[in-house]
Tab-separated table of C-alpha atoms in Angstrom:
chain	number	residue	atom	x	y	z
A	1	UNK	CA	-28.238	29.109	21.449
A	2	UNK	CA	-25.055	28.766	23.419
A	3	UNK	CA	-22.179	31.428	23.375
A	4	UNK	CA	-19.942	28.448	23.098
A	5	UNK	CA	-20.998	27.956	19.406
A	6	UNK	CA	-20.780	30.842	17.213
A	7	UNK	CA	-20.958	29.427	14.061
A	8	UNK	CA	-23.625	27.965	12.499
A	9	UNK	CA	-23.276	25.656	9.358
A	10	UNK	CA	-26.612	24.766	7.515
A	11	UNK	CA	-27.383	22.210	5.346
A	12	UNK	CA	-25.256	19.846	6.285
A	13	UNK	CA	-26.626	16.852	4.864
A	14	UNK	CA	-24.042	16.925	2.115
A	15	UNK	CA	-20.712	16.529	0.950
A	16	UNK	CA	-19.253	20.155	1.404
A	17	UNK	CA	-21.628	21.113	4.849
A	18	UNK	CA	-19.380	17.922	6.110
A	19	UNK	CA	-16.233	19.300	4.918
A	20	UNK	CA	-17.008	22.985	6.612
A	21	UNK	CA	-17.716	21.110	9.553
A	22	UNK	CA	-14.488	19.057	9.419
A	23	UNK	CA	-11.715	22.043	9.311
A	24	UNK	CA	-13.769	24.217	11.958
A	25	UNK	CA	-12.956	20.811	14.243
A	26	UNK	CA	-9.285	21.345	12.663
A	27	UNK	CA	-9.803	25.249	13.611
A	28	UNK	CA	-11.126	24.772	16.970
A	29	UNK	CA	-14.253	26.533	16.260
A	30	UNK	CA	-17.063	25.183	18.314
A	31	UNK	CA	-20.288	25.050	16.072
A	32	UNK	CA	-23.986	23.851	15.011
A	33	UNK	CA	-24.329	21.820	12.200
A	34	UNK	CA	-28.036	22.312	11.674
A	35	UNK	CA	-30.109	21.039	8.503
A	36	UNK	CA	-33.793	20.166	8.188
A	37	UNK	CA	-33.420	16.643	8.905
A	38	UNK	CA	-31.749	15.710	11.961
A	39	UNK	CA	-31.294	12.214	11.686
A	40	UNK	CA	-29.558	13.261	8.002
A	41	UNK	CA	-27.103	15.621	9.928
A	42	UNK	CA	-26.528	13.371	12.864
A	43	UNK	CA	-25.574	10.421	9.459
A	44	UNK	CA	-23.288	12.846	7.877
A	45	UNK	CA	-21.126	14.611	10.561
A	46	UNK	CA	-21.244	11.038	12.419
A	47	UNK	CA	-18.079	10.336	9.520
A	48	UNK	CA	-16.113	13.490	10.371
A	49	UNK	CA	-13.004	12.390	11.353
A	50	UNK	CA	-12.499	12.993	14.914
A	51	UNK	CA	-15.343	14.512	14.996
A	52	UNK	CA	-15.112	13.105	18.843
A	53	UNK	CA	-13.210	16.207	19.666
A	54	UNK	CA	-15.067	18.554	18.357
A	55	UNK	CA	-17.419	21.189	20.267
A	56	UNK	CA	-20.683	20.856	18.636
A	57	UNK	CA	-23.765	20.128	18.589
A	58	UNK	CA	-27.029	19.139	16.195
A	59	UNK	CA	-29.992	20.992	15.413
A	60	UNK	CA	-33.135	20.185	12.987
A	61	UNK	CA	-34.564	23.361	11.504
A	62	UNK	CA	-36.897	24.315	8.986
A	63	UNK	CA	-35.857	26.506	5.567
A	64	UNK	CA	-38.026	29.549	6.848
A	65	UNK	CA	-36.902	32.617	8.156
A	66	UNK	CA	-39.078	32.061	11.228
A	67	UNK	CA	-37.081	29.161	12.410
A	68	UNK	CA	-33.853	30.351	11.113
A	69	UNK	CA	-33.865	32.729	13.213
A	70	UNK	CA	-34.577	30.773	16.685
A	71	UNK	CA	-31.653	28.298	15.556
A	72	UNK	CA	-29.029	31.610	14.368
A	73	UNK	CA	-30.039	33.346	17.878
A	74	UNK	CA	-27.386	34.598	19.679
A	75	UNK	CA	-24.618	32.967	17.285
A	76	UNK	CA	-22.100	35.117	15.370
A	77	UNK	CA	-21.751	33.603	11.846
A	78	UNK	CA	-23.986	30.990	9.541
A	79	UNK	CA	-22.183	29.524	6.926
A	80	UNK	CA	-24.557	28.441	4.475
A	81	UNK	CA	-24.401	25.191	2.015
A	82	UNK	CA	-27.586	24.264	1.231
A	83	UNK	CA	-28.376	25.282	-2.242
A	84	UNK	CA	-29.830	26.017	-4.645
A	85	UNK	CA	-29.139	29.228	-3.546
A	86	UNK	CA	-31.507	31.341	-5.660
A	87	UNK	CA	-34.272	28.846	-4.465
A	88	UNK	CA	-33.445	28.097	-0.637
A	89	UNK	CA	-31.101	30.984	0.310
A	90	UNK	CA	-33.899	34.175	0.951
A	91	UNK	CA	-34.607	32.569	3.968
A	92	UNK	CA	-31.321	32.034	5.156
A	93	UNK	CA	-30.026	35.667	4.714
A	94	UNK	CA	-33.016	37.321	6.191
A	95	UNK	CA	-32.519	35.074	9.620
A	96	UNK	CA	-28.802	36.108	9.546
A	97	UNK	CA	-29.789	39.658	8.715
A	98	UNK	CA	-32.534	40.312	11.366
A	99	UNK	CA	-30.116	38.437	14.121
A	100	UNK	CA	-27.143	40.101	13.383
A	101	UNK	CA	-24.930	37.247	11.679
A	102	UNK	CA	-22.457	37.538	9.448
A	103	UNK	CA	-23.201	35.307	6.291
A	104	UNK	CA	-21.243	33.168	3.677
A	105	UNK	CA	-21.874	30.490	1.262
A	106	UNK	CA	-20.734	28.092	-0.961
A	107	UNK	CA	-23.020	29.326	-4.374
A	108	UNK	CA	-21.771	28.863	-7.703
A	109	UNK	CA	-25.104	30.663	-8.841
A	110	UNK	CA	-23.857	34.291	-10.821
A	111	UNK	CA	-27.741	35.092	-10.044
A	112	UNK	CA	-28.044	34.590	-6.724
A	113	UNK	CA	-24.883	36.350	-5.728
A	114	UNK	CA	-26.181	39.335	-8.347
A	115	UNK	CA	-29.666	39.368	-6.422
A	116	UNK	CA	-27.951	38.890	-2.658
A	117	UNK	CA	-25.608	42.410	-3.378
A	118	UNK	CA	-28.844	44.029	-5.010
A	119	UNK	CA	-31.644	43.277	-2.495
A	120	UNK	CA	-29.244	43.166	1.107
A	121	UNK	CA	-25.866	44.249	0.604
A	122	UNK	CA	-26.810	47.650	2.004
A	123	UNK	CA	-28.904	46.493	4.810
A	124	UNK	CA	-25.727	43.991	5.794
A	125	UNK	CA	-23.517	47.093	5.832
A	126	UNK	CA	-25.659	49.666	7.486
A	127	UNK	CA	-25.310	46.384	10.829
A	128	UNK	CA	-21.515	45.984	9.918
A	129	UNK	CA	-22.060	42.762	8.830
A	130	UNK	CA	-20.459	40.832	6.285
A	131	UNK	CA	-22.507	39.138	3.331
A	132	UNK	CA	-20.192	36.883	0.982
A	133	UNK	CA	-21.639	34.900	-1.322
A	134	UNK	CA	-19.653	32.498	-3.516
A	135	UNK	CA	-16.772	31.540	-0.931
A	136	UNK	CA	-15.337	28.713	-2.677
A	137	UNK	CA	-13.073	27.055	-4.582
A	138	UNK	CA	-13.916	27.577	-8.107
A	139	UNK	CA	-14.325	31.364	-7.517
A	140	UNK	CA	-12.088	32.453	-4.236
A	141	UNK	CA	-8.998	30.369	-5.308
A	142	UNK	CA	-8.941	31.397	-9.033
A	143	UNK	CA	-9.867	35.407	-7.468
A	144	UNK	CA	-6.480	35.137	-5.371
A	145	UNK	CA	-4.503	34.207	-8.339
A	146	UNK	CA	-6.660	37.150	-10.638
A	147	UNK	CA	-5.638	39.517	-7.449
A	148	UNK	CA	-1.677	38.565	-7.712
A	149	UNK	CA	-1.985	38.791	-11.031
A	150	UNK	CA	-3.096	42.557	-10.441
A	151	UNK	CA	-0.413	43.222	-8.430
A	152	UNK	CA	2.015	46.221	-9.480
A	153	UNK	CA	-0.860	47.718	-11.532
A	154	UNK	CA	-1.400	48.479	-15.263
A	155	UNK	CA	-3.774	46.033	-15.862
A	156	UNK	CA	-7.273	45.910	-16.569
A	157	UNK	CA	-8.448	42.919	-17.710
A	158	UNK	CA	-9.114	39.198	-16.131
A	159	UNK	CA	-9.044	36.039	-18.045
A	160	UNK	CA	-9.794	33.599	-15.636
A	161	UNK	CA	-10.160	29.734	-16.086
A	162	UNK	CA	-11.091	27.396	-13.364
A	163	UNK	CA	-10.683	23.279	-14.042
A	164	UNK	CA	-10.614	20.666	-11.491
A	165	UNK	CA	-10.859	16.650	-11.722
A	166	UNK	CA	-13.459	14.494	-10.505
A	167	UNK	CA	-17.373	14.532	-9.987
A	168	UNK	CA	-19.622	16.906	-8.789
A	169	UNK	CA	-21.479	16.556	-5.691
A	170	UNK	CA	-25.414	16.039	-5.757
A	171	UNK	CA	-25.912	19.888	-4.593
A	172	UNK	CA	-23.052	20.886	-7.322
A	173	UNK	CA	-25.086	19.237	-9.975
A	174	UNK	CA	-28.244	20.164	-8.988
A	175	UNK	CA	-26.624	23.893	-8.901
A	176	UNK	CA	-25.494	23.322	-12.463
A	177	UNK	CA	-29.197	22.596	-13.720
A	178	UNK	CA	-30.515	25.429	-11.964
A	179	UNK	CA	-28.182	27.871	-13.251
A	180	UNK	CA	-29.347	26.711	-16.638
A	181	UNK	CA	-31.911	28.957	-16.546
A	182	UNK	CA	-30.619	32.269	-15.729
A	183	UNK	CA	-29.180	34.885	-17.258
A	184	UNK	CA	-25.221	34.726	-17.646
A	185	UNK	CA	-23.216	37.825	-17.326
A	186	UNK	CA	-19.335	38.872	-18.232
A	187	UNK	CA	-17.883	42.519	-17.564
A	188	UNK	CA	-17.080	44.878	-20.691
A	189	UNK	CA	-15.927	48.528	-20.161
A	190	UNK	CA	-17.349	48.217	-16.664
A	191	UNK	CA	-20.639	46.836	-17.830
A	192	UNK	CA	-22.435	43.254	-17.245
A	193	UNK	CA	-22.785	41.561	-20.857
A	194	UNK	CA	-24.419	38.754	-21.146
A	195	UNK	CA	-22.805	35.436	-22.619
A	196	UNK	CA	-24.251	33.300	-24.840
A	197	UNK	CA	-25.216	30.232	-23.203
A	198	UNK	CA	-24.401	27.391	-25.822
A	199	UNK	CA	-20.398	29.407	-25.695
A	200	UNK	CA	-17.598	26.573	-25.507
A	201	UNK	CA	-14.405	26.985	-25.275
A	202	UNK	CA	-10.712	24.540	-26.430
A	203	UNK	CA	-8.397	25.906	-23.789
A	204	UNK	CA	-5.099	25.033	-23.098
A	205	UNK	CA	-4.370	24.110	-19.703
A	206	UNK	CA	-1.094	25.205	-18.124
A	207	UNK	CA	0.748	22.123	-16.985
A	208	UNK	CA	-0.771	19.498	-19.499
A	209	UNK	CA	-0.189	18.723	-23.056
A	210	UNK	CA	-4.062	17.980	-23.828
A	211	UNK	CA	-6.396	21.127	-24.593
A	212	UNK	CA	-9.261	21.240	-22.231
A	213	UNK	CA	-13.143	22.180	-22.386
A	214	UNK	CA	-14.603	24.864	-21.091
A	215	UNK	CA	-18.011	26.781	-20.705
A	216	UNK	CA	-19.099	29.931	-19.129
A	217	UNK	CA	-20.564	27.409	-16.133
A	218	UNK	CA	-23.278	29.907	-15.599
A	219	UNK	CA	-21.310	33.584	-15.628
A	220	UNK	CA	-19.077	32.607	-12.277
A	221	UNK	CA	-18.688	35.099	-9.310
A	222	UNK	CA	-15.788	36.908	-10.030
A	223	UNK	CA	-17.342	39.541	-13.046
A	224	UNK	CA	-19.756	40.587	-10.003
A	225	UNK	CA	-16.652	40.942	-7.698
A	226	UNK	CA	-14.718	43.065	-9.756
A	227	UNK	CA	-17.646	45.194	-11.558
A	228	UNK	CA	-16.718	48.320	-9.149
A	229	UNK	CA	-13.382	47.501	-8.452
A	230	UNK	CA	-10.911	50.505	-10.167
A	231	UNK	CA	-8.130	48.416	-11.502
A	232	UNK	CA	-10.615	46.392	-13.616
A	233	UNK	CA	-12.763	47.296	-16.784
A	234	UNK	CA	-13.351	43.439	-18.143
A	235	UNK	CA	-13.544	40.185	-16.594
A	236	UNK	CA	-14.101	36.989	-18.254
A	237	UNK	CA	-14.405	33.443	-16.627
A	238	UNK	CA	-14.670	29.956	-17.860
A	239	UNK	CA	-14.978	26.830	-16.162
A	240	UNK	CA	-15.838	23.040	-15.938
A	241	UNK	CA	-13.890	19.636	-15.434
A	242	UNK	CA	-10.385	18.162	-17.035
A	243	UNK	CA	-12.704	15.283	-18.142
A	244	UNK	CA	-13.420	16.387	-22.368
A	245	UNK	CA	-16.237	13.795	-22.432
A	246	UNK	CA	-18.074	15.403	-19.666
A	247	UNK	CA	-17.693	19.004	-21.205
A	248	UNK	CA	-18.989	17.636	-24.241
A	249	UNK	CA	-21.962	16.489	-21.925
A	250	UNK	CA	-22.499	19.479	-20.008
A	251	UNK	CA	-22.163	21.819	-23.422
A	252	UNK	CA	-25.054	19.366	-25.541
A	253	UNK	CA	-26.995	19.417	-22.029
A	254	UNK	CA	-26.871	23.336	-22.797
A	255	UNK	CA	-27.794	23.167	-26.259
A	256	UNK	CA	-30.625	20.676	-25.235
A	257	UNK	CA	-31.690	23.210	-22.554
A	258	UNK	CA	-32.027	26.088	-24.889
A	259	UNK	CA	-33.594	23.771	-27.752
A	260	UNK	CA	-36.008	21.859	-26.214
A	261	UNK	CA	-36.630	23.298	-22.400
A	262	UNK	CA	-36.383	27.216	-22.648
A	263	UNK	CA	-39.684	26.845	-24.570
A	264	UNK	CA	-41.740	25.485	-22.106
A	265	UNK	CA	-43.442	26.784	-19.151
A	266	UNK	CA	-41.278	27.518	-15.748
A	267	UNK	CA	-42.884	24.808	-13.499
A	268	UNK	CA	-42.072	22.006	-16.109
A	269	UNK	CA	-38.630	23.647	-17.131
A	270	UNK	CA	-37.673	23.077	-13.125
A	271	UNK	CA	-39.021	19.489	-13.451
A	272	UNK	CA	-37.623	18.573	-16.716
A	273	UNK	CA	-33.846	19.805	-14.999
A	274	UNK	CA	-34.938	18.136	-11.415
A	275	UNK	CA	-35.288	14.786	-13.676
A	276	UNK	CA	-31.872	14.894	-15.602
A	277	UNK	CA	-29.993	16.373	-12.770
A	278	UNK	CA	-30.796	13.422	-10.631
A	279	UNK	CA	-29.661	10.877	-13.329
A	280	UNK	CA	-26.473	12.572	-13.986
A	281	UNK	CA	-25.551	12.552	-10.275
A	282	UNK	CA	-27.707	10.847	-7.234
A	283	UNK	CA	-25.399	10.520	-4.451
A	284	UNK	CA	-22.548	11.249	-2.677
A	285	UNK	CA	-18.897	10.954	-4.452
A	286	UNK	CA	-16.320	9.254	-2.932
A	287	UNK	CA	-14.125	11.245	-0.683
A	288	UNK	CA	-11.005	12.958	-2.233
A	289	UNK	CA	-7.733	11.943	-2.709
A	290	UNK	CA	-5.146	14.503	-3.923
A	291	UNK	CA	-3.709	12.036	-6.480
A	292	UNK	CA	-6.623	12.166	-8.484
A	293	UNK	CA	-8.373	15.444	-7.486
A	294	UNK	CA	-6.943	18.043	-8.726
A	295	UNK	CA	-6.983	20.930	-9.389
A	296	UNK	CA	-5.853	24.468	-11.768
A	297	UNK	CA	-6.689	28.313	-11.618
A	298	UNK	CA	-5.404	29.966	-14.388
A	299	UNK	CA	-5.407	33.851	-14.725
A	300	UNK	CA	-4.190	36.218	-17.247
A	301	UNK	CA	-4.441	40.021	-16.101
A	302	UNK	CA	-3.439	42.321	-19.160
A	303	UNK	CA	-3.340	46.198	-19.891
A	304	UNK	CA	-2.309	48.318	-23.033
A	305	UNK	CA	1.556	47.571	-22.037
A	306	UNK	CA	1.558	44.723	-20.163
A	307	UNK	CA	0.717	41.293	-19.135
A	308	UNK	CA	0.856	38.725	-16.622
A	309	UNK	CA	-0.225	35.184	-15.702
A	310	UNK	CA	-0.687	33.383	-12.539
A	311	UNK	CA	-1.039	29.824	-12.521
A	312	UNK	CA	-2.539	28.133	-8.920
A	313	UNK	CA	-2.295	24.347	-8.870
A	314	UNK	CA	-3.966	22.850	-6.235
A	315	UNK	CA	-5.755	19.423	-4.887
A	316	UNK	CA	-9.309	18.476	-3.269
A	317	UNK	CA	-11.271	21.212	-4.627
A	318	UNK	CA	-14.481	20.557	-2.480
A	319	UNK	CA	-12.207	20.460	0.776
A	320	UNK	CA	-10.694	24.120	-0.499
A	321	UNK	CA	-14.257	25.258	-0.429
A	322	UNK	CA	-14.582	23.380	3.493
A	323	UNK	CA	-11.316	25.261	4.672
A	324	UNK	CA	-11.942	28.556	2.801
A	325	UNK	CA	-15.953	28.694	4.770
A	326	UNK	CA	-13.735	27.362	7.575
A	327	UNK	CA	-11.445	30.284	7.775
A	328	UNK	CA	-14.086	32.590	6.978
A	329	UNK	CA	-16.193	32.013	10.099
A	330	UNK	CA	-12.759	31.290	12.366
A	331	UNK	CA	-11.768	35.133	11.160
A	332	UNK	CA	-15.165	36.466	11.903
A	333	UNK	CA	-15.779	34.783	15.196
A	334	UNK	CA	-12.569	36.555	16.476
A	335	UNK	CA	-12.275	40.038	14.255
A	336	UNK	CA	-14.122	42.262	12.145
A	337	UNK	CA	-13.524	41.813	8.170
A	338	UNK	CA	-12.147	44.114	6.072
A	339	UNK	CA	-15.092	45.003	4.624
A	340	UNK	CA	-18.693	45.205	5.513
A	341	UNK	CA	-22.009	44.666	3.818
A	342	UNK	CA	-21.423	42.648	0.144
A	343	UNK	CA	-17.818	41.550	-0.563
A	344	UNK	CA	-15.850	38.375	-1.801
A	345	UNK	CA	-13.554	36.430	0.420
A	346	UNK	CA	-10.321	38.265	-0.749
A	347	UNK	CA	-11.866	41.445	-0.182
A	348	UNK	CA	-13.757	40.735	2.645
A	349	UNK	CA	-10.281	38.496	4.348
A	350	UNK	CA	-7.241	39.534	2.042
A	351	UNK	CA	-5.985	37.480	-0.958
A	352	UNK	CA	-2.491	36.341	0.506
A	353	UNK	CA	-4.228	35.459	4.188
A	354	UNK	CA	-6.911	33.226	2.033
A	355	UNK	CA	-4.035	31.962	-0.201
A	356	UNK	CA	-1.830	31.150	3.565
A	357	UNK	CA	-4.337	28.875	4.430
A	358	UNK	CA	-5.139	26.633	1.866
A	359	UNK	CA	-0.610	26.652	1.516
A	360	UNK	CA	-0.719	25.186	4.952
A	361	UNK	CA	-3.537	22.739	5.084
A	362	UNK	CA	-1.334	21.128	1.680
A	363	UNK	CA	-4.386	22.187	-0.410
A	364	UNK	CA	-2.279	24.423	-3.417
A	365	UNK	CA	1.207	24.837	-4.391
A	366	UNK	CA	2.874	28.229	-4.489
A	367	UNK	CA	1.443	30.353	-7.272
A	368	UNK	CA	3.426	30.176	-10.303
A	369	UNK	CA	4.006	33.783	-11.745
A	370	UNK	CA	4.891	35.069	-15.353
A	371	UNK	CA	5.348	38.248	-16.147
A	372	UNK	CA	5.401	38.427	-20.246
């Protein structure tokens, strides 16, 4: 591959590979946008706009470590969209491993980024290579507000709540599903617990008068993140849409899950969730617009004396995530990170350098801080 193009973003045949694609244009990052159809990659980055003045180019490759490697040869970082991670992303991180590539992705899966630190964070840091799973907006923007939130100390516990408007993409839903049969983890006196799965939450919602909905949406990132970090013994984080008729959905879908598909044998649980994954969502959704996308992060750190809460509003959450794997592989093209082997974007990039970028692409407002 050419020294020219040091990143590498696969799976872009979808919503967010287009949007990673899109800001490292904005970034000046020359890159490959790779998938394993080409004529599907050539369709999707074909609608970047300006994509005419980008330095790229388009490669078709296979989801097997043999052919991963070829196309990550010689390249510095892959960026990786194409989920579901738990079933597609082995592959990925073993080419980026035995190449020497630094590696990020876009998972929402608490499992995958649980079996990515356990099986290959050492063998990432013994190369001085970065592995960050889970670099996106519904875990790296609510774990910059839970880090200023931790800020002057005293604290050690995380309530974190994540809710954006508008759909989920075809990967995000098929993500969803997948999740559905895992385990689900929160941190308690340092230790993984594991939620109950049919958990639903009434939450109010800092800025509106209307309660929300909210589930555990599959454990999130951040108890994994913080399970050896000093300043924190519990972490709890909920999630989902502003939209109460889709929680109610997503929350019966649950219930359903556990009632009726639990019980049955793994091949037909995955094709019982293939089936209603790709009636809830089939395609693309339309692009976002800030007036109707948006977005909240809501954290409250607390301690035996004290409390605090940081509230992050924000816009375009899927274009958050594009800019955030953006940054990622413009910071690691140039610089070591912070951190080596397993890490989270704010450790692995710093909170207020993640949070400086999505201020000055217009993505969040200024974080809105009460002590109490």
């Amino acid at each position: 591959m050419s020294d020219k193009r040091p990143v590498v973003v696969y799976g872009v045949s979808g919503y967010t590979g287009r949007l990673v694609c899109e800001y490292l244009r904005e970034l000046g990052v020359p890159f490959i946008a790779a998938g394993r159809d080409k004529a599907k990659v050539e369709e999707v980055v074909s609608r970047i706009p300006g994509i005419e003045t980008a330095d790229y180019e388009i490669v078709e490759a296979e989801a097997t470590t043999e052919a991963l490697r070829e196309l990550f040869r010689g390249a510095k970082v892959v960026c990786n969209t194409a989920g579901p991670f738990i079933k597609f992303g082995p592959a990925v991180v073993e080419a980026a491993l035995a190449e020497g590539l630094h590696y990020t992705d876009t998972t929402g899966e608490q499992d995958w980024v649980l079996h990515a630190r356990d099986t290959w964070g050492d063998a990432f840091a013994e190369k001085g290579l970065l592995l960050s799973p889970g670099i996106a907006h519904m875990y790296t923007t609510s774990e910059i507000a839970a880090n200023i939130a931790l800020e002057g100390g005293g604290y050690d516990t995380l309530d974190i709540l994540v809710l954006w408007k508008g759909l989920p993409t075809y990967a995000s839903t098929q993500t969803i599903f997948t999740i559905l049969k895992a385990d689900w983890y929160y941190l308690e006196e340092n230790k993984l617990v594991e939620w109950d799965h049919t958990a639903r939450f009434d939450v109010a919602v800092p800025g509106y008068h209307e309660f929300g909905v909210a589930v555990p949406w599959g454990g999130m990132s951040h108890p994994i993140w913080f399970q050896h970090d000093p300043r924190v013994g519990n972490v709890r984080a909920i999630g989902g849409v502003f939209n109460r008729a889709v929680m109610d959905n997503v929350a019966a879908t649950v219930q359903m899950f556990e009632e009726q598909i639990r019980p049955l044998e793994p091949a037909q649980q995955e094709a019982a969730l293939a089936e209603i994954a790709a009636s809830v969502q089939a395609g693309m959704p339309p692009r976002e617009n800030p007036r109707i996308n948006r977005s909240v992060d809501s954290v409250h750190a607390s301690g035996p004396l004290g409390r605090r809460h940081v509230v992050i509003h924000g816009n375009s959450n899927y274009k958050q995530t594009g800019l955030l794997q953006a940054f990622a592989a413009y910071s690691l093209v140039q610089a070591a990170p912070r951190t080596v082997g397993f890490a989270s974007g704010c450790q692995a990039f710093g909170y207020r350098e993640l949070l400086g970028q999505l201020r000055a692409f217009g993505l969040v407002s200024e974080p809105v801080v009460s002590p109490h």
